[in-house]
mmCIF file of C-alpha atoms in Angstrom:
data_model
loop_
_atom_site.group_PDB
_atom_site.id
_atom_site.type_symbol
_atom_site.label_atom_id
_atom_site.label_comp_id
_atom_site.label_asym_id
_atom_site.label_seq_id
_atom_site.Cartn_x
_atom_site.Cartn_y
_atom_site.Cartn_z
ATOM 1 C CA UNK A 229 5.128 183.883 199.074
ATOM 2 C CA UNK A 230 5.130 180.200 199.791
ATOM 3 C CA UNK A 231 1.775 178.508 200.913
ATOM 4 C CA UNK A 232 1.897 174.793 201.857
ATOM 5 C CA UNK A 233 -1.680 173.257 201.661
ATOM 6 C CA UNK A 234 -2.674 169.827 203.014
ATOM 7 C CA UNK A 235 -5.921 168.080 202.544
ATOM 8 C CA UNK A 236 -7.293 166.526 205.884
ATOM 9 C CA UNK A 237 -6.542 163.053 206.497
ATOM 10 C CA UNK A 238 -8.982 160.218 205.333
ATOM 11 C CA UNK A 239 -12.454 159.869 207.048
ATOM 12 C CA UNK A 240 -14.701 156.765 206.899
ATOM 13 C CA UNK A 241 -16.833 158.880 204.473
ATOM 14 C CA UNK A 242 -14.039 159.280 202.104
ATOM 15 C CA UNK A 243 -13.263 155.695 202.184
ATOM 16 C CA UNK A 244 -17.012 154.946 201.381
ATOM 17 C CA UNK A 245 -17.074 157.556 198.757
ATOM 18 C CA UNK A 246 -19.666 159.743 200.465
ATOM 19 C CA UNK A 247 -20.059 163.460 199.791
ATOM 20 C CA UNK A 248 -19.009 165.129 203.102
ATOM 21 C CA UNK A 249 -19.115 168.728 202.394
ATOM 22 C CA UNK A 250 -19.380 170.566 205.567
ATOM 23 C CA UNK A 251 -20.621 167.769 207.662
ATOM 24 C CA UNK A 252 -18.012 167.270 210.530
ATOM 25 C CA UNK A 253 -16.861 163.832 210.134
ATOM 26 C CA UNK A 254 -13.671 162.785 212.009
ATOM 27 C CA UNK A 255 -10.446 161.456 210.527
ATOM 28 C CA UNK A 256 -9.998 157.642 210.795
ATOM 29 C CA UNK A 257 -6.823 155.652 211.615
ATOM 30 C CA UNK A 258 -5.503 155.872 208.014
ATOM 31 C CA UNK A 259 -6.283 159.650 208.136
ATOM 32 C CA UNK A 260 -4.268 160.022 211.470
ATOM 33 C CA UNK A 261 -1.322 158.338 209.742
ATOM 34 C CA UNK A 262 -1.472 160.439 206.748
ATOM 35 C CA UNK A 263 -1.599 163.584 208.885
ATOM 36 C CA UNK A 264 1.463 162.648 210.881
ATOM 37 C CA UNK A 265 3.499 161.562 207.633
ATOM 38 C CA UNK A 266 2.486 164.926 206.125
ATOM 39 C CA UNK A 267 3.791 166.724 209.344
ATOM 40 C CA UNK A 268 7.066 164.695 209.165
ATOM 41 C CA UNK A 269 7.647 165.597 205.469
ATOM 42 C CA UNK A 270 6.779 169.357 206.137
ATOM 43 C CA UNK A 271 9.130 169.306 209.108
ATOM 44 C CA UNK A 272 11.950 168.062 207.158
ATOM 45 C CA UNK A 273 11.201 170.625 204.578
ATOM 46 C CA UNK A 274 10.668 173.779 206.833
ATOM 47 C CA UNK A 275 12.425 172.818 210.040
ATOM 48 C CA UNK A 276 10.787 174.862 212.744
ATOM 49 C CA UNK A 277 8.655 176.876 210.093
ATOM 50 C CA UNK A 278 9.690 180.255 211.712
ATOM 51 C CA UNK A 279 7.678 183.055 210.184
ATOM 52 C CA UNK A 280 4.871 180.765 208.975
ATOM 53 C CA UNK A 281 1.335 181.299 209.708
ATOM 54 C CA UNK A 282 -0.785 178.186 210.343
ATOM 55 C CA UNK A 283 -4.396 178.260 209.481
ATOM 56 C CA UNK A 284 -7.061 175.465 209.110
ATOM 57 C CA UNK A 285 -10.701 175.034 208.152
ATOM 58 C CA UNK A 286 -12.753 175.118 211.410
ATOM 59 C CA UNK A 287 -14.251 171.642 210.721
ATOM 60 C CA UNK A 288 -12.879 168.802 213.178
ATOM 61 C CA UNK A 289 -11.244 166.488 210.480
ATOM 62 C CA UNK A 290 -9.030 169.734 209.389
ATOM 63 C CA UNK A 291 -8.384 170.604 213.014
ATOM 64 C CA UNK A 292 -7.260 167.265 214.005
ATOM 65 C CA UNK A 293 -5.101 166.858 210.863
ATOM 66 C CA UNK A 294 -3.405 170.483 211.513
ATOM 67 C CA UNK A 295 -2.774 169.238 215.275
ATOM 68 C CA UNK A 296 -1.127 165.902 214.127
ATOM 69 C CA UNK A 297 1.012 167.761 211.402
ATOM 70 C CA UNK A 298 2.168 170.348 213.953
ATOM 71 C CA UNK A 299 2.854 167.669 216.509
ATOM 72 C CA UNK A 300 4.945 165.803 213.892
ATOM 73 C CA UNK A 301 6.990 168.970 213.295
ATOM 74 C CA UNK A 302 7.766 169.296 216.833
ATOM 75 C CA UNK A 303 5.441 172.372 217.192
ATOM 76 C CA UNK A 304 2.839 172.951 220.019
ATOM 77 C CA UNK A 305 -0.351 171.226 218.295
ATOM 78 C CA UNK A 306 -2.816 173.796 219.377
ATOM 79 C CA UNK A 307 -1.090 176.991 218.260
ATOM 80 C CA UNK A 308 -2.867 177.738 214.766
ATOM 81 C CA UNK A 309 -5.963 179.602 213.913
ATOM 82 C CA UNK A 310 -9.017 178.823 211.995
ATOM 83 C CA UNK A 311 -10.463 180.505 208.945
ATOM 84 C CA UNK A 312 -14.215 179.984 207.663
ATOM 85 C CA UNK A 313 -13.397 180.543 204.147
ATOM 86 C CA UNK A 314 -11.124 177.407 204.122
ATOM 87 C CA UNK A 315 -14.330 175.237 204.757
ATOM 88 C CA UNK A 316 -15.164 172.553 202.089
ATOM 89 C CA UNK A 317 -17.864 173.444 199.634
ATOM 90 C CA UNK A 318 -21.508 172.400 200.612
ATOM 91 C CA UNK A 319 -23.016 169.592 198.739
ATOM 92 C CA UNK A 320 -26.463 170.728 200.202
ATOM 93 C CA UNK A 321 -29.053 167.964 200.294
ATOM 94 C CA UNK A 322 -26.549 165.327 198.844
ATOM 95 C CA UNK A 323 -24.196 165.394 201.879
ATOM 96 C CA UNK A 324 -23.882 161.932 203.398
ATOM 97 C CA UNK A 325 -24.723 160.133 200.216
ATOM 98 C CA UNK A 326 -22.674 158.189 197.640
ATOM 99 C CA UNK A 327 -23.271 158.789 193.947
ATOM 100 C CA UNK A 328 -24.578 155.434 193.610
ATOM 101 C CA UNK A 329 -27.110 156.413 196.169
ATOM 102 C CA UNK A 330 -27.913 159.718 194.592
ATOM 103 C CA UNK A 331 -28.103 158.015 191.186
ATOM 104 C CA UNK A 332 -31.150 155.848 192.483
ATOM 105 C CA UNK A 333 -33.254 158.847 193.423
ATOM 106 C CA UNK A 334 -31.965 161.677 191.313
ATOM 107 C CA UNK A 335 -30.390 160.292 188.091
ATOM 108 C CA UNK A 336 -31.361 163.394 185.983
ATOM 109 C CA UNK A 337 -29.643 165.774 188.433
ATOM 110 C CA UNK A 338 -26.518 163.582 188.502
ATOM 111 C CA UNK A 339 -26.402 163.329 184.666
ATOM 112 C CA UNK A 340 -26.618 167.329 184.664
ATOM 113 C CA UNK A 341 -23.601 167.278 187.282
ATOM 114 C CA UNK A 342 -21.448 165.078 185.005
ATOM 115 C CA UNK A 343 -21.868 167.518 181.969
ATOM 116 C CA UNK A 344 -20.522 170.470 184.007
ATOM 117 C CA UNK A 345 -19.143 169.380 187.370
ATOM 118 C CA UNK A 346 -17.360 172.697 188.014
ATOM 119 C CA UNK A 347 -20.528 174.931 187.753
ATOM 120 C CA UNK A 348 -23.009 172.495 189.061
ATOM 121 C CA UNK A 349 -24.860 173.408 192.227
ATOM 122 C CA UNK A 350 -26.468 170.368 194.143
ATOM 123 C CA UNK A 351 -29.859 170.758 195.478
ATOM 124 C CA UNK A 352 -30.473 172.395 198.937
ATOM 125 C CA UNK A 353 -30.363 175.974 200.184
ATOM 126 C CA UNK A 354 -26.733 176.105 201.290
ATOM 127 C CA UNK A 355 -25.362 174.135 198.242
ATOM 128 C CA UNK A 356 -22.334 175.593 196.248
ATOM 129 C CA UNK A 357 -20.718 174.635 193.119
ATOM 130 C CA UNK A 358 -16.938 174.682 192.763
ATOM 131 C CA UNK A 359 -17.033 177.927 190.851
ATOM 132 C CA UNK A 360 -18.833 179.716 193.980
ATOM 133 C CA UNK A 361 -16.241 177.851 196.206
ATOM 134 C CA UNK A 362 -13.432 179.379 193.984
ATOM 135 C CA UNK A 363 -14.627 182.993 194.677
ATOM 136 C CA UNK A 364 -14.201 182.309 198.596
ATOM 137 C CA UNK A 365 -10.841 180.657 198.237
ATOM 138 C CA UNK A 366 -9.712 183.581 195.743
ATOM 139 C CA UNK A 367 -10.584 185.992 198.573
ATOM 140 C CA UNK A 368 -8.790 183.960 201.159
ATOM 141 C CA UNK A 369 -5.618 183.701 198.840
ATOM 142 C CA UNK A 370 -5.483 187.342 198.254
ATOM 143 C CA UNK A 371 -5.716 187.883 202.082
ATOM 144 C CA UNK A 372 -2.541 185.854 202.703
ATOM 145 C CA UNK A 373 0.383 188.247 203.556
ATOM 146 C CA UNK A 374 2.858 185.855 205.162
ATOM 147 C CA UNK A 375 4.340 182.337 204.349
ATOM 148 C CA UNK A 376 1.435 179.869 205.408
ATOM 149 C CA UNK A 377 0.718 176.341 206.029
ATOM 150 C CA UNK A 378 -3.185 175.600 205.699
ATOM 151 C CA UNK A 379 -5.060 172.534 206.234
ATOM 152 C CA UNK A 380 -8.333 172.336 204.228
ATOM 153 C CA UNK A 381 -10.398 170.162 202.001
ATOM 154 C CA UNK A 382 -10.467 168.467 198.540
ATOM 155 C CA UNK A 383 -12.816 171.126 196.986
ATOM 156 C CA UNK A 384 -10.431 173.943 198.219
ATOM 157 C CA UNK A 385 -7.392 172.292 196.719
ATOM 158 C CA UNK A 386 -9.314 171.927 193.401
ATOM 159 C CA UNK A 387 -10.009 175.695 193.541
ATOM 160 C CA UNK A 388 -6.415 176.494 194.166
ATOM 161 C CA UNK A 389 -5.319 174.477 191.116
ATOM 162 C CA UNK A 390 -7.801 176.396 189.176
ATOM 163 C CA UNK A 391 -6.929 179.732 190.479
ATOM 164 C CA UNK A 392 -3.265 179.560 190.662
ATOM 165 C CA UNK A 393 -2.502 176.872 188.122
ATOM 166 C CA UNK A 394 -4.960 177.848 185.537
ATOM 167 C CA UNK A 395 -6.070 174.225 185.384
ATOM 168 C CA UNK A 396 -9.210 174.035 183.069
ATOM 169 C CA UNK A 397 -12.613 173.370 185.028
ATOM 170 C CA UNK A 398 -13.020 169.895 183.874
ATOM 171 C CA UNK A 399 -9.680 168.849 185.061
ATOM 172 C CA UNK A 400 -9.772 170.728 188.273
ATOM 173 C CA UNK A 401 -13.231 169.153 189.042
ATOM 174 C CA UNK A 402 -11.921 165.572 188.504
ATOM 175 C CA UNK A 403 -8.377 165.399 189.166
ATOM 176 C CA UNK A 404 -7.243 163.247 192.041
ATOM 177 C CA UNK A 405 -6.675 165.256 195.301
ATOM 178 C CA UNK A 406 -4.353 163.441 197.630
ATOM 179 C CA UNK A 407 -4.581 162.996 201.385
ATOM 180 C CA UNK A 408 -1.020 161.866 201.778
ATOM 181 C CA UNK A 409 0.784 164.441 199.933
ATOM 182 C CA UNK A 410 1.495 168.441 200.184
ATOM 183 C CA UNK A 411 0.581 170.974 197.750
ATOM 184 C CA UNK A 412 3.280 173.836 197.384
ATOM 185 C CA UNK A 413 2.076 177.301 195.942
ATOM 186 C CA UNK A 414 4.428 180.038 195.197
ATOM 187 C CA UNK A 415 2.225 182.987 194.513
ATOM 188 C CA UNK A 416 5.051 185.182 193.226
ATOM 189 C CA UNK A 417 5.967 182.635 190.573
ATOM 190 C CA UNK A 418 2.325 181.733 189.993
ATOM 191 C CA UNK A 419 3.065 177.976 190.501
ATOM 192 C CA UNK A 420 1.282 175.149 192.220
ATOM 193 C CA UNK A 421 2.095 171.411 192.518
ATOM 194 C CA UNK A 422 2.413 168.314 194.671
ATOM 195 C CA UNK A 423 5.408 167.645 196.753
#
């Protein structure tokens, strides 16, 4: 089964290095261009993408990215569904802050995070670790029954590299996650990579 995953286009918070998590921050002009370019690339690869399911995280930045991707592919922008399990992980009380800002008020917690970023849970009732997120993403992945195009988030892509590619936790939690490229997963071959 083929799954193509696109991270949402850039937001101002991405550009500023702010932890977004599940905050609903819109994509910016660069992000809109990235979404359109990814749609053009996917359209060249898949044509009309007949037989593909299109699904996005319900957050605004992923929905706008999906609509721009579909428009660039020549498809009706609004014909896709949303999936709660594809939401970004929650950074809890740290959402909206840069690591430099967090370092000023919680340097010990930030040091703790740097020692084991994959399993670290930020402060806050709703906060998740990448490990917790990967359980949610694994459940979504096992539910996929047809070729799929998904638009989601950086943490979700990290989880997919860990689950499908068996990338170690350290690498999965620190590797660059592009907003201007597409991830291709072949579940039968057990492969994942950037195209």
